Amino acid sequence: MTHYSIFSLVKGALCGPGAWSPAWREPEPKAEYDVVIVGAGGHGLATAYYLAKEHGITNVAVLEKGYLGGGNTGRNTTIVRSNYLLDGNAHLYEWSMKLWENLSHDLNYNVMFSQRGVLNLAHSDAQMDAFRRRGNSMRLNGIDAELLDREGVRAMVPHLNFEDARFPIYGGLLQPRGGTARHDAVAWGFARAADSRGIDIIQNCEVTGIRREGNRVTGVETSRGFIGAKKIGIAVAGNSSRLAAMAGLRLPMESHLLQAFVSEALKPVIDTVVTYGAHHFYVSQSDKGSLVFGGDLDGYNSYAQRGNLPVVEDVITAGLSLFPNLSRVKLLRHWGGVMDMSMDGSPIIGKLPVEGLYLNGGWCYGGFKATPGSGWVFAHTIANDQPHPINEPLSLERFETGAVLDEKGAGPVPGHH
Ligand SMILES: Cc1cc2nc3c(=O)[nH]c(=O)nc-3n(C[C@H](O)[C@H](O)[C@H](O)COP(=O)(O)OP(=O)(O)OC[C@H]3O[C@@H](n4cnc5c(N)ncnc54)[C@H](O)[C@@H]3O)c2cc1C
C-alpha cells in the first residue's frame, strides 16, 4: 500500500495513476472470523482499526450492506466538539477530541480536521446562566470553554443579526478546539488503515440474521451466505433496533430522519461553527465555500434516508433569522440520514445481554464527532469483553438502574434530544 507523503504525491504526479495502489482490497468473506463488525460507517471502521492497532486482533470482518461511508458518516454536517455538561458524555467526547487532534497522522490520511471553534449562541439570561454552568463543568473536566458576551460574539461573527432578531443574541459559549472534519475522508482513512492491518472490509453484504446457540452468538446470516463469528459488534446507527431484533432484543431507541443542506459556494463568510440556541440550526462553511447546515429532525419515525419539504422551509427560516444577509444564497442540495435516537439522548456502547454481542449506537445528532473515541472504546469492550472506564456509564444497563445521561433534561422522548 502506498504511504501518502509529499514524495508519493510527486511520484504520482510524474508517473500518472499507475503510481497509486487501491486504498483498500475487495476481499471475499471467509467462513469465520474472531470478530464481525456490522456496518462500515466511521464507527464500525474505527472499531476494526483499533481492534487491530490496540489489541492485535486482525481476524476481523466489517460487513456493509451498501458502500462504506454511505450511511450517516457520509451524510452529516461534520461538527466536532466535546462541549458536554455531564461527565459520562464529556469524558468520551473529550477522549475523541484528543484522538481527532492526531488522527490524520495516525491514519496517514488527511481527514481535514479544522479546529475553527464551535460557538453556541445564547438568547436569554437563563440561557447565559445555563451556558456558564456548562462551561464551568467543561473546564472542571479539562475541556476548553469560553463564555462570550454579545460584543465578543459580534467580534467573531459580525454578519449575525444583532439589530432586530426575533430572539436577540445575548452572548455565546465557545469551544475553540471544536470545529469540523471531512466526513468521507474519515471513513476512507479508517478503512484504508484497517485494511492495511489485515481487516476484511466486505461491501454489498447485508446482515439479515444473527445466529445463536443458546445465549451465545455463532455468526451472521448475510446476503452473501453465513459467516461465523465468535464476537459480533453492531455499529449500524439508525438500523440498531433492526439488528438487535435479529438477536431477539428490543432497544430503548427510535429511528428518526435528519436532513442536511449545502448552499452554492460563497466567498469566506463564516469562519467558525455557529449554532442557534433559540431554534435548532447549525452552520459552518466548507473548504469549497458551501454553507453546510442543518436543523431539527423531521418529526416522525422512519428508516427512509430522505426527508420532507416542510423541514427544508423550517431550517432555512431559522438560518435566515440569524443571517439575513444570506437570503439570496441558493440551496444546492439536501439529503437525509436515519438517526439512532436513544431515550436519554446519549449513546449506548457496551455489551448486550447475549454472549458475544456488543452494541455501538444511540448517537442521536452527534455521533460523527465521537467516531475515533467511540471506535477506540468499543474495540476495548469487544477485545476484553468488558467496557473501558470511559464507556462504563454508557452501558445499556443504565436504563434498568436509572443512571441515565439526559444531557438536555428533555426526558424520555427520543425526538427531543
Ligand atoms: C443529517 C445529519 C447530520 C448530522 N450532523 C452531525 C454533526 O454535525 N456532528 C456529529 O457529530 N454528528 C452528526 N450526525 C450524526 C452522525 O452522522 C452519526 O451519529 C454517525 O455518523 C454515525 O456513524 P456510524 O458509523 O455509527 O453510522 P453510519 O455511518 O450510518 O454507518 C452504519 C452503516 O451500517 C450499514 N448497515 C445498516 N444495516 C446493515 C445491515 N443489516 N447489514 C450491513 N450493514 C448495515 C449502513 O449501510 C451504514 O453504512 C448527523 C447525522 C445526520 C443524518
Short mmCIF file of C-alpha atoms and ligand atoms in Angstrom, two decimals:
data_model
loop_
_atom_site.label_atom_id
_atom_site.label_comp_id
_atom_site.label_asym_id
_atom_site.label_seq_id
_atom_site.Cartn_x
_atom_site.Cartn_y
_atom_site.Cartn_z
CA MET A 1 0.00 0.00 0.00
CA THR A 2 1.26 3.48 -0.89
CA HIS A 3 2.42 5.55 2.09
CA TYR A 4 0.99 9.02 1.47
CA SER A 5 3.61 11.76 1.65
CA ILE A 6 4.95 14.64 -0.37
CA PHE A 7 7.21 12.13 -2.16
CA SER A 8 4.34 9.80 -3.14
CA LEU A 9 2.41 12.84 -4.34
CA VAL A 10 5.28 13.96 -6.57
CA LYS A 11 5.74 10.39 -7.83
CA GLY A 12 2.01 10.16 -8.54
CA ALA A 13 2.08 13.47 -10.40
CA LEU A 14 5.05 12.38 -12.53
CA CYS A 15 4.09 8.73 -13.16
CA GLY A 16 0.30 9.03 -13.52
CA PRO A 17 -2.48 6.94 -11.96
CA GLY A 18 -0.43 3.72 -12.16
CA ALA A 19 1.72 5.03 -9.28
CA TRP A 20 -1.18 4.67 -6.84
CA SER A 21 -2.35 1.39 -5.31
CA PRO A 22 -6.04 0.90 -4.36
CA ALA A 23 -6.78 2.32 -0.90
CA TRP A 24 -8.29 -0.99 0.27
CA ARG A 25 -8.88 -4.54 -1.02
CA GLU A 26 -12.21 -6.12 -2.04
CA PRO A 27 -11.83 -9.49 -0.28
CA GLU A 28 -14.25 -12.41 -0.42
CA PRO A 29 -15.73 -13.21 3.00
CA LYS A 30 -14.03 -16.02 4.93
CA ALA A 31 -16.08 -18.79 6.57
CA GLU A 32 -15.37 -17.47 10.07
CA TYR A 33 -13.85 -14.52 11.90
CA ASP A 34 -12.91 -13.80 15.50
CA VAL A 35 -14.91 -10.58 15.28
CA VAL A 36 -17.55 -9.43 12.81
CA ILE A 37 -18.47 -5.75 12.86
CA VAL A 38 -21.80 -4.94 11.22
CA GLY A 39 -21.77 -1.54 9.49
CA ALA A 40 -18.88 0.14 7.65
CA GLY A 41 -19.62 3.67 8.80
CA GLY A 42 -16.99 5.62 10.68
CA HIS A 43 -17.74 3.81 13.95
CA GLY A 44 -17.54 0.28 12.55
CA LEU A 45 -14.35 1.05 10.62
CA ALA A 46 -12.74 2.83 13.58
CA THR A 47 -13.60 -0.13 15.81
CA ALA A 48 -11.94 -2.54 13.38
CA TYR A 49 -8.88 -0.29 13.11
CA TYR A 50 -8.41 -0.03 16.89
CA LEU A 51 -9.07 -3.78 17.35
CA ALA A 52 -6.04 -4.35 15.13
CA LYS A 53 -3.90 -1.47 16.32
CA GLU A 54 -4.52 -1.52 20.08
CA HIS A 55 -5.38 -5.19 20.69
CA GLY A 56 -3.65 -7.10 17.88
CA ILE A 57 -6.96 -8.67 16.77
CA THR A 58 -6.87 -8.81 12.97
CA ASN A 59 -9.11 -11.75 12.07
CA VAL A 60 -11.94 -9.26 11.70
CA ALA A 61 -14.53 -8.50 9.01
CA VAL A 62 -16.55 -5.32 8.64
CA LEU A 63 -19.77 -6.12 6.78
CA GLU A 64 -21.56 -3.32 4.94
CA LYS A 65 -24.89 -3.64 3.16
CA GLY A 66 -24.11 -0.80 0.75
CA TYR A 67 -20.84 1.06 0.22
CA LEU A 68 -18.56 2.09 3.07
CA GLY A 69 -19.30 5.52 4.50
CA GLY A 70 -22.67 5.64 2.69
CA GLY A 71 -24.70 5.92 5.92
CA ASN A 72 -24.75 8.82 8.35
CA THR A 73 -20.97 9.14 8.25
CA GLY A 74 -21.22 10.42 4.68
CA ARG A 75 -24.38 12.43 5.34
CA ASN A 76 -23.67 14.57 8.38
CA THR A 77 -22.83 18.23 8.91
CA THR A 78 -19.37 17.27 10.29
CA ILE A 79 -19.39 19.27 13.52
CA VAL A 80 -16.80 18.06 16.04
CA ARG A 81 -16.95 19.22 19.68
CA SER A 82 -16.73 17.97 23.25
CA ASN A 83 -18.76 20.70 24.99
CA TYR A 84 -20.78 18.42 27.24
CA LEU A 85 -22.13 19.04 30.73
CA LEU A 86 -22.32 15.52 32.15
CA ASP A 87 -19.17 13.58 33.00
CA GLY A 88 -20.32 10.39 31.26
CA ASN A 89 -20.54 12.21 27.93
CA ALA A 90 -17.73 14.73 28.47
CA HIS A 91 -15.08 12.06 29.03
CA LEU A 92 -15.99 10.14 25.87
CA TYR A 93 -16.19 13.16 23.59
CA GLU A 94 -13.03 14.74 25.00
CA TRP A 95 -11.12 11.49 24.51
CA SER A 96 -12.42 11.53 20.97
CA MET A 97 -11.29 15.14 20.54
CA LYS A 98 -7.77 14.16 21.62
CA LEU A 99 -7.75 11.37 19.02
CA TRP A 100 -9.03 13.79 16.35
CA GLU A 101 -6.11 16.10 17.06
CA ASN A 102 -3.65 13.48 15.82
CA LEU A 103 -5.90 11.44 13.54
CA SER A 104 -4.52 12.49 10.14
CA HIS A 105 -1.01 11.49 11.23
CA ASP A 106 -2.18 8.29 12.88
CA LEU A 107 -4.10 7.16 9.77
CA ASN A 108 -1.64 8.64 7.25
CA TYR A 109 -4.74 10.20 5.68
CA ASN A 110 -5.78 13.84 5.72
CA VAL A 111 -9.19 13.92 7.43
CA MET A 112 -9.13 17.73 7.12
CA PHE A 113 -9.76 18.27 10.81
CA SER A 114 -10.22 22.01 11.21
CA GLN A 115 -10.32 23.44 14.75
CA ARG A 116 -12.18 26.57 13.80
CA GLY A 117 -14.23 26.71 17.02
CA VAL A 118 -17.85 25.90 17.84
CA LEU A 119 -19.96 28.80 19.07
CA ASN A 120 -23.33 28.13 20.75
CA LEU A 121 -25.44 31.31 20.77
CA ALA A 122 -27.47 32.30 23.85
CA HIS A 123 -30.71 34.27 23.54
CA SER A 124 -31.78 34.92 27.13
CA ASP A 125 -30.32 35.48 30.62
CA ALA A 126 -31.42 31.98 31.59
CA GLN A 127 -29.55 30.52 28.64
CA MET A 128 -26.43 32.51 29.54
CA ASP A 129 -26.66 31.02 33.05
CA ALA A 130 -27.00 27.51 31.61
CA PHE A 131 -24.00 28.09 29.32
CA ARG A 132 -21.95 29.45 32.24
CA ARG A 133 -22.74 26.27 34.18
CA ARG A 134 -21.87 24.03 31.22
CA GLY A 135 -18.66 25.99 30.54
CA ASN A 136 -17.60 25.60 34.19
CA SER A 137 -18.34 21.89 34.08
CA MET A 138 -16.30 21.57 30.89
CA ARG A 139 -13.34 23.37 32.44
CA LEU A 140 -13.51 21.13 35.51
CA ASN A 141 -13.19 18.23 33.08
CA GLY A 142 -10.14 19.84 31.43
CA ILE A 143 -12.10 20.89 28.32
CA ASP A 144 -11.64 24.35 26.80
CA ALA A 145 -14.62 26.72 27.13
CA GLU A 146 -15.05 30.49 26.87
CA LEU A 147 -18.17 32.47 27.69
CA LEU A 148 -18.58 35.40 25.27
CA ASP A 149 -20.79 38.41 25.80
CA ARG A 150 -22.74 40.00 22.94
CA GLU A 151 -19.77 42.10 21.80
CA GLY A 152 -17.49 39.08 21.93
CA VAL A 153 -19.88 37.26 19.61
CA ARG A 154 -20.13 40.28 17.31
CA ALA A 155 -16.34 40.43 17.00
CA MET A 156 -16.27 36.76 15.96
CA VAL A 157 -19.29 36.62 13.65
CA PRO A 158 -20.16 40.16 12.54
CA HIS A 159 -22.78 39.04 9.98
CA LEU A 160 -25.18 37.77 12.64
CA ASN A 161 -28.41 39.71 13.05
CA PHE A 162 -27.73 41.97 16.05
CA GLU A 163 -30.36 44.54 15.05
CA ASP A 164 -33.88 43.18 15.01
CA ALA A 165 -33.59 39.42 15.54
CA ARG A 166 -36.72 37.62 16.75
CA PHE A 167 -34.52 36.17 19.55
CA PRO A 168 -31.80 38.74 20.40
CA ILE A 169 -28.26 37.47 20.87
CA TYR A 170 -27.07 37.78 24.49
CA GLY A 171 -23.72 36.02 24.11
CA GLY A 172 -22.40 32.55 23.49
CA LEU A 173 -20.39 29.58 24.70
CA LEU A 174 -17.30 28.96 22.58
CA GLN A 175 -15.22 25.82 22.40
CA PRO A 176 -12.14 26.97 20.47
CA ARG A 177 -10.84 23.39 19.89
CA GLY A 178 -14.12 22.33 18.27
CA GLY A 179 -14.60 22.51 14.51
CA THR A 180 -15.21 20.28 11.52
CA ALA A 181 -13.64 17.36 9.65
CA ARG A 182 -14.15 15.96 6.17
CA HIS A 183 -16.69 13.16 6.71
CA ASP A 184 -15.85 10.95 3.70
CA ALA A 185 -12.15 11.21 4.45
CA VAL A 186 -12.79 9.91 7.96
CA ALA A 187 -14.47 6.78 6.60
CA TRP A 188 -11.85 6.34 3.87
CA GLY A 189 -8.95 6.97 6.24
CA PHE A 190 -10.13 4.41 8.79
CA ALA A 191 -10.99 1.92 6.01
CA ARG A 192 -7.55 2.21 4.45
CA ALA A 193 -5.74 1.97 7.78
CA ALA A 194 -7.86 -1.01 8.94
CA ASP A 195 -7.38 -2.80 5.61
CA SER A 196 -3.61 -2.28 5.78
CA ARG A 197 -3.63 -4.12 9.13
CA GLY A 198 -5.39 -7.13 7.59
CA ILE A 199 -9.06 -6.34 8.31
CA ASP A 200 -11.52 -7.55 5.63
CA ILE A 201 -13.98 -4.85 4.61
CA ILE A 202 -16.82 -6.51 2.73
CA GLN A 203 -19.18 -4.17 0.94
CA ASN A 204 -22.55 -5.11 -0.58
CA CYS A 205 -23.02 -7.68 2.20
CA GLU A 206 -26.20 -7.16 4.19
CA VAL A 207 -26.62 -8.86 7.54
CA THR A 208 -30.08 -10.44 7.58
CA GLY A 209 -29.92 -12.52 10.74
CA ILE A 210 -27.88 -13.28 13.86
CA ARG A 211 -27.38 -16.96 14.63
CA ARG A 212 -27.22 -18.09 18.27
CA GLU A 213 -26.57 -21.28 20.15
CA GLY A 214 -28.28 -20.88 23.48
CA ASN A 215 -27.35 -17.42 24.69
CA ARG A 216 -24.16 -17.12 22.61
CA VAL A 217 -23.75 -15.76 19.10
CA THR A 218 -22.22 -18.04 16.47
CA GLY A 219 -22.34 -15.85 13.38
CA VAL A 220 -24.41 -13.80 10.98
CA GLU A 221 -26.67 -14.66 8.06
CA THR A 222 -25.87 -12.34 5.17
CA SER A 223 -26.84 -11.70 1.57
CA ARG A 224 -23.56 -13.50 0.74
CA GLY A 225 -24.18 -16.52 2.96
CA PHE A 226 -23.50 -17.45 6.57
CA ILE A 227 -20.35 -16.03 8.19
CA GLY A 228 -19.26 -17.49 11.52
CA ALA A 229 -18.16 -15.12 14.30
CA LYS A 230 -17.05 -15.55 17.89
CA LYS A 231 -18.00 -11.95 18.61
CA ILE A 232 -20.31 -9.53 16.80
CA GLY A 233 -20.23 -5.74 17.13
CA ILE A 234 -23.25 -3.81 15.88
CA ALA A 235 -22.43 -0.31 14.56
CA VAL A 236 -25.32 0.47 12.22
CA ALA A 237 -26.61 3.81 13.63
CA GLY A 238 -30.29 4.20 12.58
CA ASN A 239 -30.63 0.46 11.96
CA SER A 240 -29.58 -0.53 15.51
CA SER A 241 -33.09 -1.65 16.54
CA ARG A 242 -33.36 -3.83 13.43
CA LEU A 243 -30.06 -5.59 14.13
CA ALA A 244 -30.83 -6.03 17.84
CA ALA A 245 -34.23 -7.50 16.91
CA MET A 246 -32.36 -10.17 14.90
CA ALA A 247 -30.95 -11.34 18.24
CA GLY A 248 -34.36 -11.10 19.93
CA LEU A 249 -33.61 -7.81 21.73
CA ARG A 250 -35.62 -4.59 21.94
CA LEU A 251 -33.57 -1.40 22.41
CA PRO A 252 -34.57 1.87 24.15
CA MET A 253 -34.13 3.68 20.86
CA GLU A 254 -36.14 5.14 17.97
CA SER A 255 -35.10 5.81 14.38
CA HIS A 256 -35.79 9.30 13.05
CA LEU A 257 -34.92 11.29 9.96
CA LEU A 258 -32.48 14.17 9.93
CA GLN A 259 -31.73 16.30 6.88
CA ALA A 260 -28.60 18.25 5.98
CA PHE A 261 -28.18 21.03 3.45
CA VAL A 262 -25.47 22.71 1.38
CA SER A 263 -25.63 26.01 -0.46
CA GLU A 264 -23.82 27.11 -3.57
CA ALA A 265 -20.18 28.08 -2.95
CA LEU A 266 -19.58 31.55 -1.49
CA LYS A 267 -16.53 33.59 -0.63
CA PRO A 268 -15.50 33.14 3.03
CA VAL A 269 -18.32 34.41 5.23
CA ILE A 270 -18.35 32.22 8.40
CA ASP A 271 -15.01 31.01 9.76
CA THR A 272 -16.35 29.07 12.75
CA VAL A 273 -19.30 26.79 13.53
CA VAL A 274 -22.38 28.65 14.77
CA THR A 275 -25.34 27.03 16.49
CA TYR A 276 -28.60 28.84 17.20
CA GLY A 277 -29.77 28.44 20.78
CA ALA A 278 -33.34 29.63 20.26
CA HIS A 279 -34.23 27.46 17.29
CA HIS A 280 -32.48 24.35 16.10
CA PHE A 281 -29.99 25.46 13.46
CA TYR A 282 -26.22 24.95 12.98
CA VAL A 283 -23.96 26.14 10.19
CA SER A 284 -20.35 26.13 9.02
CA GLN A 285 -18.65 26.85 5.72
CA SER A 286 -16.87 24.10 3.85
CA ASP A 287 -13.44 24.49 2.27
CA LYS A 288 -15.20 24.62 -1.13
CA GLY A 289 -17.22 27.61 0.11
CA SER A 290 -20.61 25.98 0.56
CA LEU A 291 -22.59 26.68 3.68
CA VAL A 292 -23.26 23.33 5.36
CA PHE A 293 -26.23 23.46 7.70
CA GLY A 294 -28.98 21.54 9.41
CA GLY A 295 -31.77 21.77 11.93
CA ASP A 296 -34.45 19.63 13.54
CA LEU A 297 -35.48 16.05 12.96
CA ASP A 298 -38.32 15.50 10.53
CA GLY A 299 -40.54 14.65 13.49
CA TYR A 300 -41.72 11.11 12.76
CA ASN A 301 -40.08 7.70 12.96
CA SER A 302 -38.69 6.32 9.73
CA TYR A 303 -35.94 4.21 8.17
CA ALA A 304 -36.08 6.18 4.87
CA GLN A 305 -32.93 8.13 4.00
CA ARG A 306 -34.84 11.14 2.73
CA GLY A 307 -36.77 14.00 4.30
CA ASN A 308 -39.72 16.31 3.80
CA LEU A 309 -40.12 19.81 2.37
CA PRO A 310 -41.69 21.47 5.48
CA VAL A 311 -38.41 20.85 7.34
CA VAL A 312 -36.48 22.47 4.48
CA GLU A 313 -38.56 25.61 4.94
CA ASP A 314 -38.28 25.47 8.73
CA VAL A 315 -34.48 25.11 8.75
CA ILE A 316 -33.94 27.84 6.17
CA THR A 317 -36.27 30.21 8.03
CA ALA A 318 -34.25 29.64 11.22
CA GLY A 319 -30.99 30.24 9.35
CA LEU A 320 -32.16 33.45 7.74
CA SER A 321 -33.40 34.86 11.02
CA LEU A 322 -29.77 34.61 12.20
CA PHE A 323 -28.08 35.59 8.93
CA PRO A 324 -30.50 37.80 6.93
CA ASN A 325 -27.61 38.73 4.59
CA LEU A 326 -27.72 35.19 3.16
CA SER A 327 -31.30 35.49 1.89
CA ARG A 328 -30.32 35.34 -1.79
CA VAL A 329 -27.97 32.39 -1.49
CA LYS A 330 -29.12 29.36 -3.49
CA LEU A 331 -29.65 25.96 -1.92
CA LEU A 332 -27.63 23.37 -3.81
CA ARG A 333 -28.57 20.01 -2.29
CA HIS A 334 -30.22 18.42 0.73
CA TRP A 335 -30.48 14.82 1.87
CA GLY A 336 -31.46 12.72 4.87
CA GLY A 337 -29.96 10.20 7.26
CA VAL A 338 -31.51 7.80 9.77
CA MET A 339 -30.76 8.81 13.34
CA ASP A 340 -30.45 6.35 16.21
CA MET A 341 -32.21 8.43 18.89
CA SER A 342 -31.82 6.96 22.37
CA MET A 343 -34.23 7.56 25.25
CA ASP A 344 -31.84 9.85 27.17
CA GLY A 345 -30.03 11.35 24.18
CA SER A 346 -26.71 9.66 25.00
CA PRO A 347 -25.04 6.79 23.15
CA ILE A 348 -25.04 3.15 24.19
CA ILE A 349 -21.63 1.48 23.89
CA GLY A 350 -21.26 -1.87 25.56
CA LYS A 351 -22.26 -5.48 25.94
CA LEU A 352 -25.74 -6.71 25.11
CA PRO A 353 -27.46 -9.44 27.13
CA VAL A 354 -26.43 -12.11 24.59
CA GLU A 355 -22.92 -13.58 24.95
CA GLY A 356 -20.55 -12.23 22.31
CA LEU A 357 -22.89 -9.46 21.13
CA TYR A 358 -21.96 -5.79 21.52
CA LEU A 359 -23.68 -2.52 20.60
CA ASN A 360 -22.38 0.84 19.47
CA GLY A 361 -25.41 3.08 18.81
CA GLY A 362 -27.85 5.68 20.07
CA TRP A 363 -25.77 8.52 18.62
CA CYS A 364 -28.67 10.92 18.03
CA TYR A 365 -27.44 14.13 16.38
CA GLY A 366 -23.86 13.75 17.46
CA GLY A 367 -22.06 10.56 16.57
CA PHE A 368 -19.69 11.87 13.92
CA LYS A 369 -17.58 13.76 16.44
CA ALA A 370 -17.36 10.61 18.55
CA THR A 371 -16.05 8.45 15.70
CA PRO A 372 -12.43 7.88 16.83
CA GLY A 373 -13.21 7.76 20.57
CA SER A 374 -16.24 5.54 20.11
CA GLY A 375 -14.28 3.10 17.93
CA TRP A 376 -11.46 3.10 20.47
CA VAL A 377 -13.65 2.25 23.49
CA PHE A 378 -15.82 -0.18 21.50
CA ALA A 379 -12.70 -2.05 20.38
CA HIS A 380 -11.57 -2.22 24.03
CA THR A 381 -15.02 -3.53 25.07
CA ILE A 382 -15.05 -6.25 22.40
CA ALA A 383 -11.43 -7.28 22.95
CA ASN A 384 -11.73 -7.53 26.76
CA ASP A 385 -15.41 -8.46 26.99
CA GLN A 386 -15.87 -5.56 29.38
CA PRO A 387 -16.19 -1.80 28.96
CA HIS A 388 -13.37 0.68 29.31
CA PRO A 389 -13.93 3.11 32.24
CA ILE A 390 -14.78 5.80 29.63
CA ASN A 391 -17.80 3.90 28.26
CA GLU A 392 -18.87 2.24 31.51
CA PRO A 393 -21.53 4.95 32.17
CA LEU A 394 -22.81 4.48 28.59
CA SER A 395 -23.98 0.88 29.07
CA LEU A 396 -27.42 -0.42 28.19
CA GLU A 397 -27.95 -1.25 31.89
CA ARG A 398 -28.32 2.43 32.74
CA PHE A 399 -31.92 2.24 31.54
CA GLU A 400 -32.50 -0.51 34.11
CA THR A 401 -30.68 1.17 37.01
CA GLY A 402 -31.97 4.67 36.25
CA ALA A 403 -28.47 6.18 35.91
CA VAL A 404 -29.45 7.80 32.63
CA LEU A 405 -27.40 10.58 30.98
CA ASP A 406 -30.03 13.12 29.98
CA GLU A 407 -27.72 15.94 28.85
CA LYS A 408 -30.59 18.30 27.98
CA GLY A 409 -33.05 17.30 30.68
CA ALA A 410 -35.54 16.59 27.90
CA GLY A 411 -36.96 13.40 29.45
CA PRO A 412 -37.55 10.02 27.81
CA VAL A 413 -38.61 11.46 24.45
CA PRO A 414 -36.02 10.47 21.82
CA GLY A 415 -37.16 13.07 19.30
CA HIS A 416 -36.37 15.89 21.78
CA HIS A 417 -32.71 15.16 22.41
C1 LIG B 1 -28.08 14.97 8.52
C2 LIG B 1 -27.19 14.56 9.64
C3 LIG B 1 -26.37 15.49 10.25
C4 LIG B 1 -25.53 15.13 11.30
N1 LIG B 1 -24.67 16.05 11.81
C5 LIG B 1 -23.76 15.69 12.74
C6 LIG B 1 -22.77 16.60 13.17
O1 LIG B 1 -22.70 17.74 12.71
N2 LIG B 1 -21.88 16.19 14.10
C7 LIG B 1 -21.93 14.94 14.63
O2 LIG B 1 -21.11 14.63 15.50
N3 LIG B 1 -22.84 14.03 14.22
C8 LIG B 1 -23.75 14.37 13.28
N4 LIG B 1 -24.67 13.47 12.82
C9 LIG B 1 -24.68 12.12 13.40
C10 LIG B 1 -23.59 11.26 12.79
O3 LIG B 1 -23.58 11.37 11.39
C11 LIG B 1 -23.77 9.80 13.16
O4 LIG B 1 -24.05 9.67 14.54
C12 LIG B 1 -22.53 8.98 12.86
O5 LIG B 1 -22.01 9.30 11.59
C13 LIG B 1 -22.88 7.53 12.94
O6 LIG B 1 -21.82 6.78 12.42
P1 LIG B 1 -21.98 5.23 12.33
O7 LIG B 1 -20.72 4.69 11.79
O8 LIG B 1 -22.48 4.71 13.63
O9 LIG B 1 -23.21 5.02 11.33
P2 LIG B 1 -23.31 5.05 9.74
O10 LIG B 1 -22.31 5.95 9.13
O11 LIG B 1 -24.75 5.27 9.42
O12 LIG B 1 -22.87 3.59 9.36
C14 LIG B 1 -23.70 2.47 9.61
C15 LIG B 1 -23.59 1.56 8.42
O13 LIG B 1 -24.29 0.37 8.71
C16 LIG B 1 -24.80 -0.12 7.49
N5 LIG B 1 -25.84 -1.09 7.79
C17 LIG B 1 -27.09 -0.87 8.29
N6 LIG B 1 -27.77 -2.02 8.39
C18 LIG B 1 -26.93 -3.00 7.95
C19 LIG B 1 -27.06 -4.40 7.80
N7 LIG B 1 -28.21 -5.04 8.13
N8 LIG B 1 -26.02 -5.10 7.30
C20 LIG B 1 -24.83 -4.48 6.98
N9 LIG B 1 -24.67 -3.14 7.08
C21 LIG B 1 -25.71 -2.41 7.57
C22 LIG B 1 -25.30 1.15 6.80
O14 LIG B 1 -25.42 0.94 5.41
C23 LIG B 1 -24.23 2.14 7.16
O15 LIG B 1 -23.24 2.28 6.16
C24 LIG B 1 -25.54 13.80 11.78
C25 LIG B 1 -26.35 12.85 11.16
C26 LIG B 1 -27.16 13.22 10.09
C27 LIG B 1 -28.02 12.18 9.42
#
